[in-house]
Short mmCIF file of C-alpha atoms in Angstrom, two decimals:
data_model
loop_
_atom_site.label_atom_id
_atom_site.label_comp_id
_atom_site.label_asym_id
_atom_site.label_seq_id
_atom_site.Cartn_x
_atom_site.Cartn_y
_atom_site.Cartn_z
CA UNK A 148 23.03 -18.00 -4.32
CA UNK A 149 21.70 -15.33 -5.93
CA UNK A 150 22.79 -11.50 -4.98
CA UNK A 151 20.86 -9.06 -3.58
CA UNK A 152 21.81 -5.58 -3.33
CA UNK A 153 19.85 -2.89 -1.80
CA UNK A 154 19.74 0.74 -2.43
CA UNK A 155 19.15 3.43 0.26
CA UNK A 156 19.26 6.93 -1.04
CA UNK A 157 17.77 8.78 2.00
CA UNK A 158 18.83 6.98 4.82
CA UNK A 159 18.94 8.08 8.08
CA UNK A 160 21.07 7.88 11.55
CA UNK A 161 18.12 6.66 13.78
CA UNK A 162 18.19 7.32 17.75
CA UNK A 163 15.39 6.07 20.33
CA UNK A 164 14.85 6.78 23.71
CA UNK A 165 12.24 6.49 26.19
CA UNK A 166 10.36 9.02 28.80
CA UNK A 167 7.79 8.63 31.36
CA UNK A 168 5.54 10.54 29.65
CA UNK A 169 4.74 12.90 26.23
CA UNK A 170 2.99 15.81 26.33
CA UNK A 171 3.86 19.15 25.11
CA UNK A 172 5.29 22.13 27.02
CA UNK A 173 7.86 20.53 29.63
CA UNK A 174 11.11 19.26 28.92
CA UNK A 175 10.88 15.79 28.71
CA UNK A 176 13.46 13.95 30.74
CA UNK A 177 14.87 10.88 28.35
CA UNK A 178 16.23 7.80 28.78
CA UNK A 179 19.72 6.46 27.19
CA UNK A 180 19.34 6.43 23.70
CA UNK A 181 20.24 4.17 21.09
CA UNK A 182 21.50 4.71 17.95
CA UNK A 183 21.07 2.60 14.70
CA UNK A 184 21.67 2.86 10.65
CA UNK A 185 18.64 3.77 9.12
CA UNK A 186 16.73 3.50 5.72
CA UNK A 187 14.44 1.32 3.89
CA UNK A 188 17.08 -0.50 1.77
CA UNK A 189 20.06 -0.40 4.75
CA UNK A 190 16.98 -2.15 7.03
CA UNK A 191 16.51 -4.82 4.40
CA UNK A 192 19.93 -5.42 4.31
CA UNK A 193 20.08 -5.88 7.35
CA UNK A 194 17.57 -8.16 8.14
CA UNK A 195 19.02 -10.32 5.61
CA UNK A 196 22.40 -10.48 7.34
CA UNK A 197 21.10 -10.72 10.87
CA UNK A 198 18.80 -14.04 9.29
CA UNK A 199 21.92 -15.50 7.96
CA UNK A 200 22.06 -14.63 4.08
CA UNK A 201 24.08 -12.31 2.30
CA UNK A 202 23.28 -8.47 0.70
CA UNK A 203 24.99 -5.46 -0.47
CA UNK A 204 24.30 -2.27 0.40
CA UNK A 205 24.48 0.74 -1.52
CA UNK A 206 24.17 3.42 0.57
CA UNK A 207 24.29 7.77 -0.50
CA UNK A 208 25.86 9.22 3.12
CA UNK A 209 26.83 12.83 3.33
CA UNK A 210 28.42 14.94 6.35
CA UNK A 211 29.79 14.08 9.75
CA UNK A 212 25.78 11.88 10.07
CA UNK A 213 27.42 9.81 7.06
CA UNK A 214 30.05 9.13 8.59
CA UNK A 215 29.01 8.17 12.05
CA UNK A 216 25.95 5.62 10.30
CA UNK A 217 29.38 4.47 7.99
CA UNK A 218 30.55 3.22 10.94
CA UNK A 219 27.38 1.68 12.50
CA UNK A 220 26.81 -0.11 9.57
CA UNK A 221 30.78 -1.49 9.18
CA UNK A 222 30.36 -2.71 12.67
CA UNK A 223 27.09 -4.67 11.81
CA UNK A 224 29.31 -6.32 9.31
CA UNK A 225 27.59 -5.00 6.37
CA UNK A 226 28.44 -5.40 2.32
CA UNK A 227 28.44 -1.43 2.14
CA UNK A 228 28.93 0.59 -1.14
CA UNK A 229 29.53 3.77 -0.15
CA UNK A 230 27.81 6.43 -2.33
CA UNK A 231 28.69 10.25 -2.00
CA UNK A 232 25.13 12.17 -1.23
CA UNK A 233 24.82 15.56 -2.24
CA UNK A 234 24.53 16.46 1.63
CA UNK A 235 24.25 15.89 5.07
CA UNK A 236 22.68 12.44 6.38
CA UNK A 237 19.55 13.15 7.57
CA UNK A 238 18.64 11.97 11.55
CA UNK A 239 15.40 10.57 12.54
CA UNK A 240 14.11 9.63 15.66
CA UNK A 241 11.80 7.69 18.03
CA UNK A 242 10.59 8.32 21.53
CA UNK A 243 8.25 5.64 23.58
CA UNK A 244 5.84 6.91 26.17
CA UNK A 245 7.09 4.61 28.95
CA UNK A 246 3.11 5.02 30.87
CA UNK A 247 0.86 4.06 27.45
CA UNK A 248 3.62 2.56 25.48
CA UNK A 249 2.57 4.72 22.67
CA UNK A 250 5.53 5.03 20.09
CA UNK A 251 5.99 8.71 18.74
CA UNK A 252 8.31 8.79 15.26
CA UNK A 253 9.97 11.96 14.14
CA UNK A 254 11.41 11.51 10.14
CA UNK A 255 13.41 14.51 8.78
CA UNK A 256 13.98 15.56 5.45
CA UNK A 257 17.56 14.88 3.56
CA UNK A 258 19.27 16.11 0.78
CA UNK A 259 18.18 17.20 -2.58
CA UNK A 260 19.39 15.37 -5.47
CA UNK A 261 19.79 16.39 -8.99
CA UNK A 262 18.80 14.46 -12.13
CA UNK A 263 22.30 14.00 -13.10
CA UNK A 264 23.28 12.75 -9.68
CA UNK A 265 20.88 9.91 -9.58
CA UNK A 266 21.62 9.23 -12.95
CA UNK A 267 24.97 7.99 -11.56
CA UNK A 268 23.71 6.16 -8.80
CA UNK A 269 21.66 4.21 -12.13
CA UNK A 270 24.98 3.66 -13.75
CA UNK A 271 26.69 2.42 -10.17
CA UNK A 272 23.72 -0.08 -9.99
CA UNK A 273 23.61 -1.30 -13.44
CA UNK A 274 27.99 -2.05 -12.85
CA UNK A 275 27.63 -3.45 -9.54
CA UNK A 276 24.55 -6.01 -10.54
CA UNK A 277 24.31 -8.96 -12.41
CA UNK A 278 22.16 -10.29 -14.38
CA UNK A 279 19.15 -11.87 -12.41
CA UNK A 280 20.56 -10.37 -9.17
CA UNK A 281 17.79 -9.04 -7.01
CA UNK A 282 18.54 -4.97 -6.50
CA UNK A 283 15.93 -3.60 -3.74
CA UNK A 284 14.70 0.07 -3.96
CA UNK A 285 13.23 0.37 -0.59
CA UNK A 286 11.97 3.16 1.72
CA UNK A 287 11.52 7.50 0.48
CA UNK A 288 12.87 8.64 -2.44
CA UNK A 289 14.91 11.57 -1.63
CA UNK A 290 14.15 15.45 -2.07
CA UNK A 291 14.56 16.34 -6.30
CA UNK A 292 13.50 12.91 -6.84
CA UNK A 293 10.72 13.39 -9.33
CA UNK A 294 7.96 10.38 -9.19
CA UNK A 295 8.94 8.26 -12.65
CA UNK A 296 12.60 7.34 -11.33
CA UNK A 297 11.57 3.97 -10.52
CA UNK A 298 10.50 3.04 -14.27
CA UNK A 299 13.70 4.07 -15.20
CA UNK A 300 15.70 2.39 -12.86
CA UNK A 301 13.02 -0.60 -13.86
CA UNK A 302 14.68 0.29 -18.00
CA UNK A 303 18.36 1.16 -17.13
CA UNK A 304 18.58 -2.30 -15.16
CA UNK A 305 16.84 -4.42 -17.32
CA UNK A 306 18.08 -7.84 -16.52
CA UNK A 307 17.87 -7.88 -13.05
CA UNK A 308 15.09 -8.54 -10.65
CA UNK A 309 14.06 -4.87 -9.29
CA UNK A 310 12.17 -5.22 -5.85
CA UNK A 311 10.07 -1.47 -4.99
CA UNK A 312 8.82 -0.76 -1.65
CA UNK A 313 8.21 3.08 -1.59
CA UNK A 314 5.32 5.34 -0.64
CA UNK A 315 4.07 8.47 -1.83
CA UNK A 316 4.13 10.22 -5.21
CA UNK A 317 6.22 7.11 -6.51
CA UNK A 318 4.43 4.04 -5.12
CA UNK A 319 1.32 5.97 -7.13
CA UNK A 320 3.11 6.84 -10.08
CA UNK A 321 4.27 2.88 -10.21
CA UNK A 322 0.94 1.52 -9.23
CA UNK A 323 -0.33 3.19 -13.06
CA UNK A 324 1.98 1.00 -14.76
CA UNK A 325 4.01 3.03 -16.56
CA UNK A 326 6.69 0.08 -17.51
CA UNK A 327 9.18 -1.28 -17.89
CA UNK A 328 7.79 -2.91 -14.16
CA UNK A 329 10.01 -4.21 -11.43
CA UNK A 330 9.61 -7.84 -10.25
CA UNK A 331 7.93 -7.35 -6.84
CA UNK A 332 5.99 -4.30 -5.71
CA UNK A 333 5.07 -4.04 -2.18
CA UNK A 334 2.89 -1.60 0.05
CA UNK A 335 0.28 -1.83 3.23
CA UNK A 336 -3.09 -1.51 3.54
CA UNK A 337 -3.27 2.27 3.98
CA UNK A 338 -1.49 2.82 0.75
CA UNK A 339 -3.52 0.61 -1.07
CA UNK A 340 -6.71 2.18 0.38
CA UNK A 341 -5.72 5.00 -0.76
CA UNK A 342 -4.76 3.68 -4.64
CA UNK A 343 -7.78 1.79 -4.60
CA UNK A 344 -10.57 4.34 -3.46
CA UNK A 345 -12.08 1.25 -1.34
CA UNK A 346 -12.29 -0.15 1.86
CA UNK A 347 -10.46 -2.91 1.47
CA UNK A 348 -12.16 -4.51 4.60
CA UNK A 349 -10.83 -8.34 4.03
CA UNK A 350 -8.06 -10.46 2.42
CA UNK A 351 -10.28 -11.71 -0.70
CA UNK A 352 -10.58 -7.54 -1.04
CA UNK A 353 -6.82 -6.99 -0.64
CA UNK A 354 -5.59 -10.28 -2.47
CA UNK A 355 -7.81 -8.98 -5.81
CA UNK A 356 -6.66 -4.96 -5.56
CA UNK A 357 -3.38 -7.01 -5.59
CA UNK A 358 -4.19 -9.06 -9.01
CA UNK A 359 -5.98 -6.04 -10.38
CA UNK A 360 -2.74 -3.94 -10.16
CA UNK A 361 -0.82 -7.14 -11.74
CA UNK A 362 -2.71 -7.24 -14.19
CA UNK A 363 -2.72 -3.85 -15.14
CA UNK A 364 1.62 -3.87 -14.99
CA UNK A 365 2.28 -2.39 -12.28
CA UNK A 366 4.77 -5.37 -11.04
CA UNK A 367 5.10 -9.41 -11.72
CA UNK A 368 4.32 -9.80 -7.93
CA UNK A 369 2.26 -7.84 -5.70
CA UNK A 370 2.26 -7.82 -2.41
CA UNK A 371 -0.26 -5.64 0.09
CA UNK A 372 0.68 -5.72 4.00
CA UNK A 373 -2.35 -5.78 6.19
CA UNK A 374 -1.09 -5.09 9.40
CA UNK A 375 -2.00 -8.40 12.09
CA UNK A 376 -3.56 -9.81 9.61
CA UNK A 377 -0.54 -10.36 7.83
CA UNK A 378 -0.83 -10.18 3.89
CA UNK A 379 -1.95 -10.90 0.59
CA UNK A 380 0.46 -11.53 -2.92
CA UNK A 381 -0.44 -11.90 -6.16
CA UNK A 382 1.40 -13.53 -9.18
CA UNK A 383 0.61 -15.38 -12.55
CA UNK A 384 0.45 -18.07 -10.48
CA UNK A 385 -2.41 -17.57 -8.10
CA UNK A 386 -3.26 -15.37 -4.71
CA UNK A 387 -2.38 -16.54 -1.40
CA UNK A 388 -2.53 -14.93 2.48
CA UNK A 389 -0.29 -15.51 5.28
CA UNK A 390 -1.25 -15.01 9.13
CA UNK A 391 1.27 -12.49 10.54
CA UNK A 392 2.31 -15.08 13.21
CA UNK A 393 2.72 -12.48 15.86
CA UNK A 394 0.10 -10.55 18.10
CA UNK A 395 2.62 -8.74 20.49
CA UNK A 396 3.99 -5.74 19.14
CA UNK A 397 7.17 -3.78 21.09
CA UNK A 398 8.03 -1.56 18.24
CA UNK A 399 6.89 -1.38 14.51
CA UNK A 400 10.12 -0.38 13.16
CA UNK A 401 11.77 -1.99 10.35
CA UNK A 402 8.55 -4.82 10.40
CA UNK A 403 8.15 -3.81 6.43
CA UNK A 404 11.91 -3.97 5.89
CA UNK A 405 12.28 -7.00 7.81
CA UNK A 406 9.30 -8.95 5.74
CA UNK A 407 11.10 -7.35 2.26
CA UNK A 408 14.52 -8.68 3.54
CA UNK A 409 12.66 -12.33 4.32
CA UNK A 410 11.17 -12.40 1.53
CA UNK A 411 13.97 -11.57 -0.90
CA UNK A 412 16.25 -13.60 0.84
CA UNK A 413 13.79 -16.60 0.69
CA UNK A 414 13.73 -16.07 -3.27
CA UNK A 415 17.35 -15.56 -3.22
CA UNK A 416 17.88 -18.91 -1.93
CA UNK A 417 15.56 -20.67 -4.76
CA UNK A 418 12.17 -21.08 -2.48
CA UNK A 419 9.63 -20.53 -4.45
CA UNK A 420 6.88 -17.06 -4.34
CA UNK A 421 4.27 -18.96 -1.59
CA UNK A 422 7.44 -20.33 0.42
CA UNK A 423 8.78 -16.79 0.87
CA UNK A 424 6.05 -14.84 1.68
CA UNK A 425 5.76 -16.89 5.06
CA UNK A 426 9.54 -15.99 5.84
CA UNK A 427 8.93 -12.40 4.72
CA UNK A 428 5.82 -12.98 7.50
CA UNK A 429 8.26 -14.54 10.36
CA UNK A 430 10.77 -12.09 9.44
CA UNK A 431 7.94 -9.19 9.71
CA UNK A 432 6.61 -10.85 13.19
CA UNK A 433 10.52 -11.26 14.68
CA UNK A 434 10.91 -7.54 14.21
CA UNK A 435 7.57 -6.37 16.13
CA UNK A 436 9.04 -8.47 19.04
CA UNK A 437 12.22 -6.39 19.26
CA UNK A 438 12.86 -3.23 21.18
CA UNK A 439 13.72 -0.47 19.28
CA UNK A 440 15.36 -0.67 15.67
CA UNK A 441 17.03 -3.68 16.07
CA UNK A 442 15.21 -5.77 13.27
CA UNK A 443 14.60 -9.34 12.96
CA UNK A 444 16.55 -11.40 15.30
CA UNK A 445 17.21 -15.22 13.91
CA UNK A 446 15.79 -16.71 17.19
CA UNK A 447 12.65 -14.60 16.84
CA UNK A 448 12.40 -15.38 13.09
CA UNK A 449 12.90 -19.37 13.66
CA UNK A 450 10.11 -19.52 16.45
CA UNK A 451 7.38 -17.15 14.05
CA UNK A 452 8.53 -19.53 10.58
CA UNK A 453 6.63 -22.63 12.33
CA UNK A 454 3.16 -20.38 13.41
CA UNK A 455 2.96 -18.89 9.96
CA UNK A 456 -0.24 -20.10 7.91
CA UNK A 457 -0.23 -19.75 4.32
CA UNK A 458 -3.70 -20.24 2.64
CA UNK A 459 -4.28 -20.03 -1.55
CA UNK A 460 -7.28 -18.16 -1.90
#
């Protein structure tokens, strides 16, 4: 099989807990809290473990946080590269209003990097991959990260198949297609919206801001997440939806990850683009399902495969 390695340069040790009720000015009396590794590329990871395949992780930790998420991660069996951050692990956290069910998210801010230092984690990346491996670049880029560090990763690992699913100042700075362009890029609806300017009301709308942003460069693949109504890809070979299999959602967390990690391990295992986006959909709808961050479970992932519906359009 085919490896995949993920990269997580601002991850985060994430906690969640639950009160009775949010609203400012009291102290709000918690539940037990739980505590999980987390990150765009360390979720993707993973989710592919916890479905069965196999990833890497390359992972920047920092401080006594470092160190403890080390450890989660180790006990979740994990491939993990440890890479030295310039600082402390950042925490984030999540807190569920037990009497609306409303989820409240609460992201800090890591370390700043230096051009030379990610320049290393470019030369870590371009030793540890081989040729045709699939190397994920998942979740924020970290503070000092200036938007245009994904076209060079895209240069410096020429070769391999580079997956992006970032937000922000980068996601827009890929979506002009600067090139060279990684193999998949990824983003939801809101994101779009906002690249687009439009509405973006239905798939066809979705499926051909998609195309449009393939066809400019901006990625072989693209992929647009819209929410319950699953989501659209484009390649050179067509556009296709898939239903997001799942109506019930318990937490959002790690849903995006969990679909990336699907998906990737799908095309990992030689299924080809349509195949995969309905396990990145399953994997997507297995995480909504599950309390807190704990991802995609496999028995959640093989009752949403069957309900997924995949439709050319």
């Amino acid at each position: 099989m085919t490896e995949i390695l993920t990269v997580t340069l601002n991850p985060a040790l994430d906690l969640a807990t639950s009160c009775p009720s949010v609203s400012p000015g009291p102290k709000l009396r918690c539940g037990p809290e739980t505590a999980e590794p987390g990150g765009g590329g360390v979720n993707v990871a993973r989710a592919v473990v916890q479905l069965g395949g196999q990833a890497r992780a390359l992972v920047a930790l920092g401080g006594a946080n470092g160190d403890a998420l080390e450890r989660l991660l180790q006990e979740r069996d994990l491939d993990l590269i440890r890479h030295e951050a310039p600082g402390q692990t950042r925490h984030s956290f999540s807190v569920t209003d037990e009497s609306t069910g409303a989820q409240y998210r609460f992201v800090l801010s890591g370390p700043e990097w230096t051009e030379a230092q990610l320049d290393t984690v470019l030369d870590r990346l371009a030793a540890e991959a081989g040729a045709g491996d699939y190397i994920v670049l998942s979740g924020s880029m970290p503070p000092g990260c200036a938007p245009g560090w994904i076209t060079r990763a895209c240069d410096r690992l020429s070769g391999r198949r580079v997956v992006v699913d970032t937000s922000g100042a980068h996601l827009h700075q890929q979506a002009t297609a600067p090139g060279p362009a990684p193999f998949v890029l990824r983003m939801d609806s809101a994101e779009a919206r906002d690249l687009s300017g439009l509405g973006l009301e239905t798939r066809a709308d979705s499926a051909a801001f998609a195309e449009a942003l393939r066809a400019r460069g901006a990625a072989e693949i693209v992929i647009i997440a819209r929410g319950k109504d699953g989501s659209v890809m484009a390649t050179d070979k067509g556009r296709w939806h898939v239903t997001a299999a799942n109506e019930t959602v318990v937490s959002a967390i790690g849903a995006g990850d969990s679909f990336v990690g699907g998906f990737v391990k799908a095309l990992a295992e030689g299924l080809d683009h349509p195949e995969a986006l309905r396990h990145g959909a399953a994997a997507a709808a297995a995480a909504v399902i599950s309390p807190g961050t704990q991802l995609c479970l496999p028995g959640d992932f093989a009752d949403a495969l069957p309900r997924t519906d995949l439709i050319a359009l």
